[in-house]
């Protein structure tokens, strides 16, 4: 049962899209203040799991508990304690960095003065304070990601979900971003739940890891546990041993089609 | 309340910031106004039907509102997979508030666009019959704007992806416009056409504007107001219900 040390508890969670099972009966727990990595090949079901945990998708079956609350029955309580960075960018390109932060603060009802001081602190922290009045559409990918991370922390969440926060970024920026996240994890005691395809990243920052493949969790434990179990020297090797070398045939779902189409539309 | 205001403000800021979109969307109605207004004017006058330009202005205002409103509502399709909407959906606010904020925001934008057409028409020679009815005309403008933004959001909540977008524009918005009496008087059209026009909510918007601006209502202002209010309320309800069911 959920103790005070456990902040996320997932039991037999399943998500089906019509007759396709994207998440297949998974169970895991995350400890309070932990950095937890959720790894798996493309289409494994990582984002789908995050969407269920963050109240965006209803599971087909199973139970979830976040800080003692059920994301289905107590949506509002759960949402208040979450910060999320989605796999796809979710900033408003037509607004400035500051306005994006401001709107977020208003949605989470952060009082005005507190909002101002926190925005300033966070934007300085991710080194975007000088660019605060620039429209987000003029930002590089790395700047956008940093802004999204800063935004996610604005309401001081208890759990922070990051779905591939460093996707497509150069090593310097990735390094920076992980420093911010680790820093916030330590100073604010925020639990971090993240996904990534960069194994050395997970190896470096995660205290615990779960590996999911085709909707099923196939291994979990600390980095050392997993490496020992598979007799590998790196996490990458572990990962490949566990999930095989075959490239995943991912069926192009609605999202993938939208991604393509959106690129076309934006070019108008 | 603050959530609705936040989302409303965002829509407005975005709109006011994109000059090209503001000006761009005026192109189509201006074309209608000038080409049809002045081109068909003489024929209309010869038939003894009065001044076609005067008659056309309320219809063209409605056209601008209709297109802008549906378009901003349908934007939700893009927003729901990407962008701001997704982040608002994980915020501790109710879907109903989000829907209302988006609707009022989109509607305000559409109303502004309609009002710009109105001002331009005044410059080109449009004359209001009764200044006292102007506030009521503004009420109609807002009602139409809210109704069709809500419709846009309703449709967007039903669509899986953006594929259906052109379909909506061509098979819903265009017919809504052409079958609303925006371009022709209702008094002498064939019965079957009149029936179709009568079940189109936009017709009551066009009629209401025509009644308030040039004192030429077919259904009557009371009927117009009643029908529009009821249908607007209905779409707000349906829209927010479907919107609350969106899964990402
Ligand atoms: N709304 C949906 N409808 C149908 N299928 C879906 C939907 N969302 C996801 N899927 C499918 O579920 C599977 C898991 O998708 P998910 O996005 O969770 O994978 P992922 O582990 O995040 O992969 P990636 O690393 O590529 O982001 C995929 O096969 C995907 O096509
Ligand atoms: Mg994913």
CSV table of C-alpha atoms in Angstrom, one decimal, chain B residues 28-30 32-33 36 52-67 114 117-118 121 126 141 144 176-178 180-185 202-211 213-214 216:
chain,number,residue,atom,x,y,z
B,28,UNK,CA,-13.2,38.4,-49.0
B,29,UNK,CA,-16.0,40.5,-47.5
B,30,UNK,CA,-14.6,43.6,-49.2
B,32,UNK,CA,-18.3,40.9,-52.0
B,33,UNK,CA,-19.2,44.3,-50.9
B,36,UNK,CA,-21.7,42.5,-55.7
B,52,UNK,CA,-28.6,46.7,-53.0
B,53,UNK,CA,-25.5,48.0,-51.3
B,54,UNK,CA,-27.5,49.0,-48.3
B,55,UNK,CA,-29.2,45.6,-48.3
B,56,UNK,CA,-25.9,43.8,-48.7
B,57,UNK,CA,-23.8,45.4,-45.9
B,58,UNK,CA,-25.5,43.5,-42.9
B,59,UNK,CA,-25.0,40.2,-44.9
B,60,UNK,CA,-21.3,40.9,-45.5
B,61,UNK,CA,-20.8,41.9,-41.8
B,62,UNK,CA,-22.3,38.5,-40.9
B,63,UNK,CA,-20.0,36.8,-43.4
B,64,UNK,CA,-16.9,38.2,-41.8
B,65,UNK,CA,-18.1,37.2,-38.3
B,66,UNK,CA,-19.1,33.7,-39.5
B,67,UNK,CA,-15.7,32.9,-41.1
B,114,UNK,CA,-17.4,42.4,-38.1
B,117,UNK,CA,-16.4,45.8,-41.9
B,118,UNK,CA,-19.2,47.9,-40.5
B,121,UNK,CA,-19.1,50.2,-45.1
B,126,UNK,CA,-23.5,52.8,-45.9
B,141,UNK,CA,-23.0,41.0,-33.7
B,144,UNK,CA,-23.6,35.7,-34.0
B,176,UNK,CA,-24.4,28.5,-44.0
B,177,UNK,CA,-23.4,31.7,-45.6
B,178,UNK,CA,-25.1,31.4,-49.0
B,180,UNK,CA,-28.7,32.7,-44.9
B,181,UNK,CA,-30.3,35.4,-47.0
B,182,UNK,CA,-27.1,37.4,-46.7
B,183,UNK,CA,-27.1,38.0,-50.4
B,184,UNK,CA,-30.8,38.0,-51.4
B,185,UNK,CA,-34.2,39.2,-50.0
B,202,UNK,CA,-27.2,32.6,-39.4
B,203,UNK,CA,-30.4,33.8,-41.2
B,204,UNK,CA,-31.6,35.2,-38.0
B,205,UNK,CA,-28.4,37.0,-37.4
B,206,UNK,CA,-28.4,38.5,-40.9
B,207,UNK,CA,-32.1,39.4,-40.4
B,208,UNK,CA,-31.5,40.9,-37.0
B,209,UNK,CA,-28.6,43.1,-38.3
B,210,UNK,CA,-30.7,44.1,-41.3
B,211,UNK,CA,-33.6,45.0,-39.0
B,213,UNK,CA,-29.3,48.7,-39.3
B,214,UNK,CA,-31.6,49.4,-42.2
B,216,UNK,CA,-35.7,45.7,-43.1
